[in-house]
Amino acid sequence: MFALIDGNNFYASCERIFQPELRGRPLVVLSNNDGCAIARSEEAKALGITMGHPIHKVEPRVRRQLAIRSANFGLYGDISSRIGAILRQAVPRVEVYSIDESFLDLAGIAQRKALATELHERVQRWTGIPNCVGIAPTKTLAKLANHVAKDAARKPGSYPADLARVCDLAELSPRQLDAVLRATEVGDVWGIGRRWAARLQSRGIATAADLRDAPSEDLLSEFGVVMARTQRELQGHSCLELAEVEPDRKQILVSRSFGEWIGDPQQMSEALATFAMRATEKLRAQGLTAGVVGIFAETDPFRLGMPQHNPSRTAQLTSATSDSRLVLGAVRRLGTSLMRAGYRYKKAGVFLADLARPDQLQDDLFAPARAGNDVLMETLDAINRRFGRNVAGLGASGWQRSACWHSRQESLSGRFTTRMADLPRARC
DNA sequence: TCTGGGGTCCTAGGACCC
DNA sequence: TCTGGGGTCCTAGGACCC
């Protein structure tokens, strides 16, 4: 038996913890570079702000009513880890699935609804994050149950009241479960995206119940094993296990849109160097090495009148490494002649691939399996952990705060829980 | 003026191996 | 006249997730 606990409007709710003036107001959190809405409070949803909506396309009349914040992932990540700690304290097996969702294994727990209700309240009380819990025999159904719990809480009357906030599908009679699945659009099922939803609908499969009851062989042959598995999960046969241990990353990507277009190779070089530094930091935090380094740049796809150019370069390293200096060297070599004269670029990124644990690397006849200075890198990371990110870096990277290619973040809130200077003050 | 930033898995087809 | 059967690896593209 699985439970899925999920923070409501997570980023918006995080912003409200330490900024009570945002409570009850239509609030929107923007993506990096202050581009699109990536979280909305209920009040903002009611104003018609949709997920991913470019904020500059919102009517000025509506926009004036909105409270806006730039994404503050440091804050959200910290709140998320606190919720993870609360959950792990209460149940033995937890899978942190994303920044705002965790699956719990409730197998063998007798009073599971009571436990789920207690956790629901505890997370709200201890972190300030409103949340919902869905319980069911499979992960896909637990996701669906979570959806029901949210809808039932948001629109009283749409579902029986005892499904609001904490919804246990396993408690329902077959007829009640059927009614829930018939009320769920097929596109709202976990694993069914926009494309598949359209293709399913054109075959007359419009609801979760339709998908559950569709002929399995047809689904398998027309959509493949992923769809077949989703159907099995809807039927109550668990195919997806709890993944307590996070598998190693296969790729690490650091990319950003720039606040301004960049035409100057020097600035591009600084931006790429900064992304390379961040990527190798992530690499070391995971305890991995990289065998392949890549870079890319993109012009502004929304400026159709401007000449477009989306170059990319990849290099295989002779020895795998997690040393920022070696990765940076590769990025600099790749970066020369990346840009075309006269073009202006809006976005760039660095990626690392062929990731491996150092002890899994194989020596090559002509080169050591691994290169770099671990002690130096550990020292660098330790300094930055202690004194703040980018306190120490390599001279070649443009890690100064003022660089013109930085993302726009005009409405950034404080790092209330991760930075001493930003600690909220209580007055009496 | 302004349009995010990460990831994963599956499949089909081609090249190649014995 | 006749032309196997079984694999692996890689890549590109398409789908999905938050």
CSV table of C-alpha atoms (C1' of nucleotides) in Angstrom, one decimal:
chain,number,residue,atom,x,y,z
A,1,MET,CA,0.0,0.0,0.0
A,2,PHE,CA,1.3,3.4,-1.0
A,3,ALA,CA,0.7,6.9,0.2
A,4,LEU,CA,1.6,10.0,-1.8
A,5,ILE,CA,2.0,13.2,0.2
A,6,ASP,CA,2.3,16.4,-1.8
A,7,GLY,CA,2.6,20.1,-0.8
A,8,ASN,CA,-0.2,22.2,-2.2
A,9,ASN,CA,1.1,24.9,-4.6
A,10,PHE,CA,4.4,24.2,-3.0
A,11,TYR,CA,6.6,27.1,-4.1
A,12,ALA,CA,3.8,29.6,-3.4
A,13,SER,CA,3.2,28.0,0.0
A,14,CYS,CA,7.0,28.2,0.9
A,15,GLU,CA,6.9,31.9,0.1
A,16,ARG,CA,4.0,32.4,2.4
A,17,ILE,CA,5.7,30.8,5.4
A,18,PHE,CA,7.9,33.8,6.2
A,19,GLN,CA,5.9,36.5,4.3
A,20,PRO,CA,2.5,36.4,5.9
A,21,GLU,CA,1.5,39.4,3.9
A,22,LEU,CA,1.2,37.0,0.9
A,23,ARG,CA,-1.4,34.9,2.6
A,24,GLY,CA,-4.9,35.1,1.0
A,25,ARG,CA,-3.5,37.0,-1.9
A,26,PRO,CA,-3.1,35.9,-5.5
A,27,LEU,CA,0.5,34.9,-5.6
A,28,VAL,CA,2.7,33.7,-8.5
A,29,VAL,CA,6.2,32.3,-8.4
A,30,LEU,CA,8.2,32.9,-11.6
A,31,SER,CA,10.7,30.6,-13.3
A,32,ASN,CA,14.4,31.6,-13.6
A,33,ASN,CA,14.8,34.9,-15.5
A,34,ASP,CA,11.3,35.9,-14.2
A,35,GLY,CA,9.7,34.3,-17.3
A,36,CYS,CA,6.8,32.0,-16.7
A,37,ALA,CA,4.5,31.2,-13.8
A,38,ILE,CA,5.7,27.9,-12.2
A,39,ALA,CA,3.5,28.0,-9.1
A,40,ARG,CA,0.3,29.8,-8.3
A,41,SER,CA,-1.7,30.2,-5.1
A,42,GLU,CA,-5.4,29.2,-5.3
A,43,GLU,CA,-6.3,32.9,-5.6
A,44,ALA,CA,-4.0,33.3,-8.6
A,45,LYS,CA,-5.5,30.2,-10.3
A,46,ALA,CA,-8.9,31.7,-9.8
A,47,LEU,CA,-7.7,34.7,-11.8
A,48,GLY,CA,-6.9,32.4,-14.7
A,49,ILE,CA,-3.1,32.2,-14.4
A,50,THR,CA,-2.1,28.9,-15.8
A,51,MET,CA,1.0,26.8,-15.3
A,52,GLY,CA,3.9,27.9,-17.5
A,53,HIS,CA,2.1,31.1,-18.5
A,54,PRO,CA,4.6,33.8,-19.6
A,55,ILE,CA,4.0,36.6,-17.1
A,56,HIS,CA,4.4,39.4,-19.6
A,57,LYS,CA,1.4,38.0,-21.5
A,58,VAL,CA,-0.9,38.4,-18.5
A,59,GLU,CA,-3.3,41.3,-18.9
A,60,PRO,CA,-2.1,44.4,-17.0
A,61,ARG,CA,-5.5,44.5,-15.2
A,62,VAL,CA,-4.9,41.0,-13.8
A,63,ARG,CA,-1.2,41.5,-13.3
A,64,ARG,CA,-1.7,44.5,-11.0
A,65,GLN,CA,-3.6,42.2,-8.6
A,66,LEU,CA,-0.8,39.7,-8.4
A,67,ALA,CA,1.9,39.4,-5.8
A,68,ILE,CA,5.0,38.1,-7.7
A,69,ARG,CA,8.1,36.3,-6.4
A,70,SER,CA,11.2,35.1,-8.3
A,71,ALA,CA,12.0,31.4,-7.8
A,72,ASN,CA,13.9,30.9,-4.6
A,73,PHE,CA,15.0,27.3,-4.9
A,74,GLY,CA,17.4,27.5,-1.9
A,75,LEU,CA,14.3,28.1,0.3
A,76,TYR,CA,12.1,25.5,-1.4
A,77,GLY,CA,14.8,22.8,-1.2
A,78,ASP,CA,15.4,23.4,2.5
A,79,ILE,CA,11.7,23.3,3.4
A,80,SER,CA,11.5,20.1,1.3
A,81,SER,CA,14.2,18.4,3.2
A,82,ARG,CA,12.5,19.3,6.5
A,83,ILE,CA,9.3,17.6,5.3
A,84,GLY,CA,11.4,14.6,4.3
A,85,ALA,CA,12.8,14.4,7.8
A,86,ILE,CA,9.3,14.5,9.3
A,87,LEU,CA,8.2,11.6,7.1
A,88,ARG,CA,11.2,9.5,7.7
A,89,GLN,CA,10.7,9.9,11.4
A,90,ALA,CA,7.2,8.4,11.1
A,91,VAL,CA,7.5,5.6,8.6
A,92,PRO,CA,10.4,3.3,7.7
A,93,ARG,CA,10.3,3.5,3.9
A,94,VAL,CA,10.1,6.9,2.1
A,95,GLU,CA,10.8,7.8,-1.5
A,96,VAL,CA,11.4,11.5,-2.0
A,97,TYR,CA,10.0,11.7,-5.5
A,98,SER,CA,10.3,15.4,-6.2
A,99,ILE,CA,10.9,18.6,-4.3
A,100,ASP,CA,7.2,18.6,-3.2
A,101,GLU,CA,6.2,14.9,-3.2
A,102,SER,CA,7.0,11.8,-1.4
A,103,PHE,CA,5.8,8.2,-1.6
A,104,LEU,CA,5.5,6.3,1.6
A,105,ASP,CA,5.2,2.5,2.0
A,106,LEU,CA,2.2,1.8,4.3
A,107,ALA,CA,2.4,-2.0,3.9
A,108,GLY,CA,1.4,-3.7,7.1
A,109,ILE,CA,0.2,-0.5,8.9
A,110,ALA,CA,-3.2,-1.2,10.3
A,111,GLN,CA,-4.4,2.3,11.0
A,112,ARG,CA,-3.1,3.8,7.8
A,113,LYS,CA,-5.7,6.5,7.4
A,114,ALA,CA,-5.2,7.7,11.0
A,115,LEU,CA,-1.4,7.7,10.4
A,116,ALA,CA,-1.8,9.6,7.1
A,117,THR,CA,-4.1,12.1,8.8
A,118,GLU,CA,-1.6,12.6,11.6
A,119,LEU,CA,1.2,13.2,9.1
A,120,HIS,CA,-0.9,15.6,7.0
A,121,GLU,CA,-1.4,17.7,10.1
A,122,ARG,CA,2.1,17.4,11.4
A,123,VAL,CA,3.7,18.6,8.1
A,124,GLN,CA,1.3,21.6,8.1
A,125,ARG,CA,1.9,22.4,11.7
A,126,TRP,CA,5.7,21.9,11.8
A,127,THR,CA,6.6,23.5,8.4
A,128,GLY,CA,3.6,25.6,7.5
A,129,ILE,CA,3.1,23.8,4.2
A,130,PRO,CA,-0.5,22.8,3.5
A,131,ASN,CA,-0.6,19.3,1.9
A,132,CYS,CA,-2.8,16.4,0.8
A,133,VAL,CA,-2.3,12.7,1.0
A,134,GLY,CA,-3.5,10.0,-1.4
A,135,ILE,CA,-3.5,6.3,-0.4
A,136,ALA,CA,-3.9,3.3,-2.7
A,137,PRO,CA,-2.5,-0.1,-3.6
A,138,THR,CA,-0.3,1.2,-6.5
A,139,LYS,CA,1.7,4.4,-7.1
A,140,THR,CA,-0.4,5.5,-10.0
A,141,LEU,CA,-3.6,5.1,-8.0
A,142,ALA,CA,-2.0,6.9,-5.0
A,143,LYS,CA,-1.2,9.8,-7.3
A,144,LEU,CA,-4.8,9.7,-8.5
A,145,ALA,CA,-6.0,9.6,-4.8
A,146,ASN,CA,-3.9,12.6,-4.1
A,147,HIS,CA,-5.5,14.4,-6.9
A,148,VAL,CA,-9.0,13.6,-5.5
A,149,ALA,CA,-7.9,14.7,-2.0
A,150,LYS,CA,-6.9,18.1,-3.5
A,151,ASP,CA,-10.1,18.5,-5.6
A,152,ALA,CA,-12.3,17.4,-2.8
A,153,ALA,CA,-10.7,20.0,-0.5
A,154,ARG,CA,-10.8,22.8,-3.1
A,155,LYS,CA,-14.4,22.2,-4.3
A,156,PRO,CA,-16.5,20.9,-1.5
A,157,GLY,CA,-19.4,18.9,-2.9
A,158,SER,CA,-17.4,17.5,-5.9
A,159,TYR,CA,-16.6,14.4,-3.9
A,160,PRO,CA,-17.7,12.9,-0.6
A,161,ALA,CA,-16.3,15.0,2.3
A,162,ASP,CA,-14.2,12.2,3.8
A,163,LEU,CA,-12.0,12.1,0.7
A,164,ALA,CA,-10.9,15.7,1.2
A,165,ARG,CA,-7.2,16.2,2.1
A,166,VAL,CA,-6.6,12.6,3.0
A,167,CYS,CA,-8.1,10.2,0.5
A,168,ASP,CA,-7.8,6.4,0.8
A,169,LEU,CA,-9.0,4.7,-2.3
A,170,ALA,CA,-8.6,1.3,-0.7
A,171,GLU,CA,-11.4,2.1,1.6
A,172,LEU,CA,-13.9,2.6,-1.2
A,173,SER,CA,-16.4,0.0,-2.5
A,174,PRO,CA,-15.8,-1.1,-6.1
A,175,ARG,CA,-18.7,1.1,-7.2
A,176,GLN,CA,-17.3,4.1,-5.4
A,177,LEU,CA,-13.9,3.5,-6.9
A,178,ASP,CA,-15.4,3.2,-10.3
A,179,ALA,CA,-17.2,6.5,-9.9
A,180,VAL,CA,-13.9,8.2,-8.9
A,181,LEU,CA,-12.1,6.7,-11.9
A,182,ARG,CA,-14.9,7.8,-14.2
A,183,ALA,CA,-14.7,11.3,-12.8
A,184,THR,CA,-10.9,11.5,-13.6
A,185,GLU,CA,-9.9,12.6,-17.1
A,186,VAL,CA,-7.4,10.3,-18.8
A,187,GLY,CA,-4.9,13.2,-19.1
A,188,ASP,CA,-4.9,13.6,-15.3
A,189,VAL,CA,-3.5,10.0,-14.9
A,190,TRP,CA,0.1,9.9,-13.9
A,191,GLY,CA,2.2,9.0,-17.0
A,192,ILE,CA,-0.3,10.2,-19.5
A,193,GLY,CA,0.9,13.5,-21.0
A,194,ARG,CA,-0.8,15.8,-23.6
A,195,ARG,CA,0.1,13.8,-26.7
A,196,TRP,CA,-1.0,10.4,-25.3
A,197,ALA,CA,-4.2,11.9,-23.9
A,198,ALA,CA,-5.1,13.2,-27.3
A,199,ARG,CA,-4.4,9.9,-29.0
A,200,LEU,CA,-6.3,8.0,-26.3
A,201,GLN,CA,-9.3,10.4,-26.6
A,202,SER,CA,-9.4,9.9,-30.3
A,203,ARG,CA,-9.9,6.2,-29.6
A,204,GLY,CA,-12.7,6.9,-27.2
A,205,ILE,CA,-10.7,6.5,-24.0
A,206,ALA,CA,-11.5,9.6,-22.1
A,207,THR,CA,-11.4,8.7,-18.4
A,208,ALA,CA,-9.2,6.8,-16.1
A,209,ALA,CA,-11.9,4.1,-16.0
A,210,ASP,CA,-11.9,3.8,-19.8
A,211,LEU,CA,-8.1,3.4,-19.7
A,212,ARG,CA,-8.3,0.7,-17.0
A,213,ASP,CA,-10.9,-1.2,-19.1
A,214,ALA,CA,-9.4,-0.8,-22.6
A,215,PRO,CA,-8.1,-4.0,-24.4
A,216,SER,CA,-4.5,-4.5,-23.1
A,217,GLU,CA,-3.0,-5.9,-26.3
A,218,ASP,CA,-4.1,-2.9,-28.2
A,219,LEU,CA,-2.5,-0.5,-25.7
A,220,LEU,CA,0.7,-2.5,-25.7
A,221,SER,CA,1.0,-2.7,-29.4
A,222,GLU,CA,0.0,0.9,-30.1
A,223,PHE,CA,1.7,2.7,-27.2
A,224,GLY,CA,4.3,0.3,-25.7
A,225,VAL,CA,5.1,-1.1,-22.3
A,226,VAL,CA,5.0,2.2,-20.4
A,227,MET,CA,1.3,2.6,-21.2
A,228,ALA,CA,0.6,-1.1,-20.5
A,229,ARG,CA,2.2,-0.7,-17.1
A,230,THR,CA,0.1,2.4,-16.3
A,231,GLN,CA,-3.0,0.4,-17.2
A,232,ARG,CA,-1.9,-2.5,-14.9
A,233,GLU,CA,-1.4,0.0,-12.1
A,234,LEU,CA,-4.9,1.5,-12.6
A,235,GLN,CA,-6.2,-2.1,-12.3
A,236,GLY,CA,-4.6,-2.3,-8.9
A,237,HIS,CA,-1.6,-4.4,-9.8
A,238,SER,CA,1.5,-2.7,-8.5
A,239,CYS,CA,4.2,-2.5,-11.1
A,240,LEU,CA,6.3,0.4,-9.8
A,241,GLU,CA,8.2,-0.1,-6.6
A,242,LEU,CA,9.2,2.4,-4.0
A,243,ALA,CA,12.6,3.7,-4.9
A,244,GLU,CA,14.1,4.5,-1.5
A,245,VAL,CA,17.6,4.8,-2.8
A,246,GLU,CA,18.0,7.5,-5.4
A,247,PRO,CA,19.7,6.0,-8.5
A,248,ASP,CA,22.9,7.7,-9.7
A,249,ARG,CA,22.4,10.5,-12.1
A,250,LYS,CA,23.2,9.7,-15.7
A,251,GLN,CA,23.6,13.3,-16.8
A,252,ILE,CA,24.1,16.7,-15.2
A,253,LEU,CA,22.9,19.9,-16.9
A,254,VAL,CA,23.3,23.5,-15.9
A,255,SER,CA,21.8,26.0,-18.2
A,256,ARG,CA,20.2,29.5,-17.9
A,257,SER,CA,18.5,32.0,-20.0
A,258,PHE,CA,20.3,35.3,-19.8
A,259,GLY,CA,18.8,38.6,-18.6
A,260,GLU,CA,20.2,40.2,-21.8
A,261,TRP,CA,21.3,38.9,-25.2
A,262,ILE,CA,25.0,38.1,-25.4
A,263,GLY,CA,27.1,38.8,-28.4
A,264,ASP,CA,30.4,39.1,-26.7
A,265,PRO,CA,32.5,35.8,-26.7
A,266,GLN,CA,34.2,36.9,-23.5
A,267,GLN,CA,30.9,37.2,-21.6
A,268,MET,CA,29.7,33.9,-23.1
A,269,SER,CA,33.0,32.3,-21.9
A,270,GLU,CA,32.4,33.6,-18.4
A,271,ALA,CA,28.8,32.3,-18.3
A,272,LEU,CA,29.9,28.8,-19.5
A,273,ALA,CA,32.7,28.8,-17.0
A,274,THR,CA,30.2,29.6,-14.2
A,275,PHE,CA,27.9,26.8,-15.4
A,276,ALA,CA,30.8,24.4,-15.5
A,277,MET,CA,31.7,25.2,-11.9
A,278,ARG,CA,28.2,24.6,-10.8
A,279,ALA,CA,27.9,21.4,-12.8
A,280,THR,CA,31.1,19.9,-11.3
A,281,GLU,CA,29.9,20.9,-7.8
A,282,LYS,CA,26.8,18.9,-8.4
A,283,LEU,CA,28.9,16.1,-9.8
A,284,ARG,CA,31.1,15.9,-6.7
A,285,ALA,CA,28.0,16.2,-4.4
A,286,GLN,CA,26.8,13.0,-6.0
A,287,GLY,CA,30.2,11.3,-5.7
A,288,LEU,CA,30.5,10.9,-9.5
A,289,THR,CA,33.0,11.5,-12.2
A,290,ALA,CA,32.2,12.6,-15.8
A,291,GLY,CA,33.7,11.2,-19.0
A,292,VAL,CA,32.0,13.5,-21.4
A,293,VAL,CA,31.6,17.3,-21.4
A,294,GLY,CA,29.3,19.3,-23.6
A,295,ILE,CA,28.3,22.9,-24.1
A,296,PHE,CA,25.5,24.6,-26.1
A,297,ALA,CA,24.2,28.1,-26.8
A,298,GLU,CA,20.9,29.2,-28.2
A,299,THR,CA,19.7,32.4,-29.8
A,300,ASP,CA,16.2,33.8,-28.8
A,301,PRO,CA,13.6,31.5,-30.5
A,302,PHE,CA,10.9,34.1,-29.9
A,303,ARG,CA,12.7,36.7,-32.0
A,304,LEU,CA,11.8,35.3,-35.4
A,305,GLY,CA,13.3,38.3,-37.1
A,306,MET,CA,16.7,37.7,-35.6
A,307,PRO,CA,19.1,35.2,-37.2
A,308,GLN,CA,19.0,31.9,-35.3
A,309,HIS,CA,21.9,29.7,-34.3
A,310,ASN,CA,21.9,26.9,-31.8
A,311,PRO,CA,25.5,25.5,-31.7
A,312,SER,CA,26.6,22.6,-29.5
A,313,ARG,CA,29.9,20.9,-28.9
A,314,THR,CA,30.8,17.7,-27.1
A,315,ALA,CA,34.2,16.3,-26.0
A,316,GLN,CA,35.2,12.9,-24.6
A,317,LEU,CA,37.7,13.3,-21.8
A,318,THR,CA,40.8,11.1,-21.9
A,319,SER,CA,40.3,10.4,-18.2
A,320,ALA,CA,37.1,10.7,-16.2
A,321,THR,CA,37.2,13.5,-13.7
A,322,SER,CA,35.3,15.5,-11.1
A,323,ASP,CA,37.9,18.2,-11.0
A,324,SER,CA,36.5,21.7,-11.9
A,325,ARG,CA,39.8,22.8,-13.5
A,326,LEU,CA,39.8,19.9,-16.0
A,327,VAL,CA,36.1,20.3,-16.9
A,328,LEU,CA,36.6,24.1,-17.2
A,329,GLY,CA,39.6,23.5,-19.5
A,330,ALA,CA,37.5,21.3,-21.7
A,331,VAL,CA,34.7,23.8,-21.7
A,332,ARG,CA,37.1,26.6,-22.7
A,333,ARG,CA,38.5,24.6,-25.6
A,334,LEU,CA,35.0,23.7,-26.8
A,335,GLY,CA,33.9,27.3,-26.4
A,336,THR,CA,36.3,28.9,-28.8
A,337,SER,CA,34.5,29.5,-32.1
A,338,LEU,CA,31.2,28.4,-30.6
A,339,MET,CA,29.5,31.7,-31.4
A,340,ARG,CA,29.0,33.2,-34.8
A,341,ALA,CA,29.8,36.8,-35.3
A,342,GLY,CA,26.8,39.1,-35.4
A,343,TYR,CA,24.5,36.7,-33.5
A,344,ARG,CA,23.2,37.3,-30.1
A,345,TYR,CA,22.5,34.5,-27.7
A,346,LYS,CA,19.8,34.2,-25.1
A,347,LYS,CA,20.7,30.9,-23.4
A,348,ALA,CA,23.6,28.6,-22.8
A,349,GLY,CA,24.5,25.5,-20.8
A,350,VAL,CA,27.0,23.0,-19.8
A,351,PHE,CA,26.3,19.3,-19.5
A,352,LEU,CA,28.3,16.3,-18.1
A,353,ALA,CA,27.6,12.8,-19.2
A,354,ASP,CA,29.1,9.3,-19.0
A,355,LEU,CA,28.8,9.7,-15.3
A,356,ALA,CA,30.3,6.9,-13.1
A,357,ARG,CA,31.4,6.1,-9.6
A,358,PRO,CA,35.2,6.4,-9.4
A,359,ASP,CA,35.5,2.7,-8.3
A,360,GLN,CA,33.7,1.5,-11.4
A,361,LEU,CA,36.1,3.2,-13.8
A,362,GLN,CA,38.3,1.0,-16.0
A,363,ASP,CA,41.8,1.8,-16.8
A,364,ASP,CA,42.8,2.5,-20.4
A,365,LEU,CA,46.0,1.2,-21.9
A,366,PHE,CA,47.2,4.7,-22.7
A,367,ALA,CA,45.6,6.9,-20.0
A,368,PRO,CA,44.7,6.7,-16.3
A,369,ALA,CA,41.0,6.0,-15.6
A,370,ARG,CA,40.7,9.1,-13.6
A,371,ALA,CA,42.4,12.5,-13.4
A,372,GLY,CA,42.2,15.5,-11.0
A,373,ASN,CA,43.0,16.6,-7.5
A,374,ASP,CA,40.4,15.4,-5.0
A,375,VAL,CA,42.0,17.1,-2.0
A,376,LEU,CA,41.9,20.5,-3.7
A,377,MET,CA,38.3,20.0,-4.8
A,378,GLU,CA,37.2,18.8,-1.4
A,379,THR,CA,38.8,21.9,0.1
A,380,LEU,CA,37.0,24.2,-2.4
A,381,ASP,CA,33.7,22.6,-1.6
A,382,ALA,CA,34.3,22.8,2.1
A,383,ILE,CA,35.0,26.5,1.9
A,384,ASN,CA,31.9,27.2,-0.1
A,385,ARG,CA,29.7,25.0,2.2
A,386,ARG,CA,30.9,27.0,5.1
A,387,PHE,CA,31.0,30.5,3.8
A,388,GLY,CA,28.5,30.4,1.0
A,389,ARG,CA,28.3,29.4,-2.6
A,390,ASN,CA,30.9,31.0,-4.8
A,391,VAL,CA,33.0,32.4,-2.0
A,392,ALA,CA,35.9,30.4,-3.6
A,393,GLY,CA,36.1,29.7,-7.3
A,394,LEU,CA,38.4,29.7,-10.3
A,395,GLY,CA,39.6,32.9,-11.7
A,396,ALA,CA,38.4,32.1,-15.2
A,397,SER,CA,34.7,31.9,-14.2
A,398,GLY,CA,32.7,35.0,-14.0
A,399,TRP,CA,31.3,34.4,-10.6
A,400,GLN,CA,30.9,38.1,-9.8
A,401,ARG,CA,27.4,39.0,-8.8
A,402,SER,CA,27.1,41.9,-11.3
A,403,ALA,CA,27.7,40.1,-14.6
A,404,CYS,CA,25.2,41.3,-17.2
A,405,TRP,CA,24.4,37.8,-18.4
A,406,HIS,CA,22.9,36.8,-15.0
A,407,SER,CA,19.2,35.8,-14.9
A,408,ARG,CA,16.7,38.4,-14.0
A,409,GLN,CA,15.4,37.9,-10.4
A,410,GLU,CA,13.7,41.1,-9.6
A,411,SER,CA,11.4,39.8,-6.8
A,412,LEU,CA,13.6,37.4,-4.9
A,413,SER,CA,12.6,36.7,-1.3
A,414,GLY,CA,15.1,36.1,1.5
A,415,ARG,CA,16.9,32.8,2.2
A,416,PHE,CA,15.0,32.6,5.4
A,417,THR,CA,16.2,29.2,6.6
A,418,THR,CA,19.6,28.9,5.0
A,419,ARG,CA,21.4,32.3,5.5
A,420,MET,CA,22.0,33.9,8.8
A,421,ALA,CA,21.5,37.5,7.6
A,422,ASP,CA,18.1,36.6,6.2
A,423,LEU,CA,16.7,35.0,9.4
A,424,PRO,CA,13.3,36.4,10.1
A,425,ARG,CA,13.1,38.5,13.2
A,426,ALA,CA,10.4,38.1,15.8
A,427,ARG,CA,9.2,41.2,17.6
A,428,CYS,CA,7.1,41.4,20.7
B,1,DT,C1',11.3,44.7,-22.5
B,2,DC,C1',9.5,40.1,-21.3
B,3,DT,C1',8.6,33.1,-23.1
B,4,DG,C1',12.4,27.9,-17.2
B,5,DG,C1',15.4,24.3,-15.9
B,6,DG,C1',16.1,20.3,-14.9
B,7,DG,C1',15.6,15.0,-15.6
B,8,DT,C1',14.1,9.7,-17.2
B,9,DC,C1',12.8,5.8,-20.1
B,10,DC,C1',11.5,3.4,-24.5
B,11,DT,C1',11.8,2.3,-29.4
B,12,DA,C1',13.4,1.8,-34.0
B,13,DG,C1',16.9,1.4,-37.0
B,14,DG,C1',21.6,1.0,-38.5
B,15,DA,C1',26.2,-0.8,-37.8
B,16,DC,C1',28.6,-4.4,-36.4
B,17,DC,C1',29.8,-9.1,-34.2
B,18,DC,C1',30.1,-14.4,-34.4
C,1,DT,C1',18.8,-23.3,-57.1
C,2,DC,C1',20.3,-22.0,-52.8
C,3,DT,C1',21.4,-16.7,-49.1
C,4,DG,C1',20.7,-18.0,-40.9
C,5,DG,C1',20.1,-16.9,-36.6
C,6,DG,C1',21.4,-14.8,-32.8
C,7,DG,C1',23.2,-11.0,-30.5
C,8,DT,C1',25.2,-6.0,-28.8
C,9,DC,C1',25.9,-1.1,-29.0
C,10,DC,C1',24.9,3.4,-30.4
C,11,DT,C1',22.0,7.2,-31.7
C,12,DA,C1',18.0,10.0,-32.6
C,13,DG,C1',13.6,11.0,-31.6
C,14,DG,C1',9.6,10.9,-29.0
C,15,DA,C1',7.2,10.4,-24.9
C,16,DC,C1',6.8,11.3,-20.1
C,17,DC,C1',7.8,13.6,-15.1
C,18,DC,C1',8.3,17.8,-11.7
